[in-house]
Structure formats: structure tokens, C-alpha cells
């Protein structure tokens, strides 16, 4: 599954597993590089989800502030 189609929690959980495997060691250089690349893609996906959530929160707060200032 591509990292772009994963939800935040699934991407985060897989990223945790990737980090665990890298920290454990014992992998070939090629396997380590592949895991590193997967981890980078998963981290980017998590960042995009968080940025989207931040935008939604900011938009909701702007509406609340507008309602309060008009009231």
C-alpha cells in the first residue's frame, strides 16, 4: 500500500515499526536503505495529515472568532 493512501494512524504505526527494525539492526545495506526510504515516505504522509488537521482547526477557530466579534 502506498503511504499516500494510509490514514494518519496507520502511517504512524508503520513508521514506528520501520524505526524499530532499523534500530534492531542486522539488516543488509539494501534492506536498511529500503526501510529508510519507506520511513521517509511515511513521515511525509504523517506531516501532511497533521498539516491538514491544523488547517481545519485554524479554519474552525477563525469562524468562532468571527462569530464572537460579531456578537
XYZ file of C-alpha atoms in Angstrom:
71
model
C 0.000 0.000 0.000
C 1.390 3.406 -0.873
C 1.984 5.746 2.012
C -0.242 8.397 0.424
C -3.337 6.225 0.829
C -2.714 5.469 4.501
C -4.536 7.289 7.246
C -2.509 9.073 9.896
C -2.696 6.304 12.498
C -1.752 3.557 10.041
C 1.176 5.589 8.675
C 2.358 6.411 12.201
C 2.135 2.787 13.318
C 4.056 1.565 10.276
C 6.674 4.284 10.808
C 7.150 3.107 14.395
C 7.703 -0.436 13.089
C 10.198 0.780 10.470
C 12.174 2.651 13.131
C 12.137 -0.405 15.388
C 13.524 -2.596 12.611
C 16.233 -0.068 11.765
C 17.239 0.265 15.415
C 17.400 -3.503 15.834
C 19.963 -3.704 13.052
C 21.208 -6.855 11.404
C 19.812 -5.846 8.022
C 21.693 -5.670 4.778
C 22.582 -2.241 3.475
C 19.988 -2.600 0.719
C 17.242 -3.570 3.199
C 18.233 -0.727 5.524
C 18.075 1.778 2.676
C 14.687 0.483 1.559
C 13.343 0.779 5.111
C 14.811 4.275 5.455
C 13.106 5.355 2.229
C 9.808 3.854 3.392
C 10.186 5.661 6.708
C 10.768 8.974 4.930
C 7.618 8.469 2.850
C 5.602 7.551 5.943
C 6.905 10.577 7.858
C 5.885 12.823 4.963
C 2.409 11.285 4.967
C 2.084 11.910 8.715
C 3.206 15.517 8.269
C 0.628 16.045 5.506
C -2.165 14.646 7.677
C -1.135 16.873 10.579
C -0.914 19.934 8.325
C -4.413 19.209 7.030
C -5.744 18.840 10.557
C -4.034 22.093 11.555
C -5.680 23.901 8.634
C -9.100 22.565 9.626
C -8.600 23.674 13.236
C -7.419 27.125 12.153
C -10.451 27.497 9.876
C -12.823 26.427 12.659
C -11.200 28.849 15.112
C -11.476 31.681 12.582
C -15.224 31.035 12.293
C -15.613 31.029 16.081
C -13.595 34.255 16.414
C -15.689 35.860 13.678
C -18.913 34.830 15.437
C -17.654 36.208 18.760
C -16.571 39.534 17.248
C -19.922 39.956 15.510
C -21.891 39.120 18.658
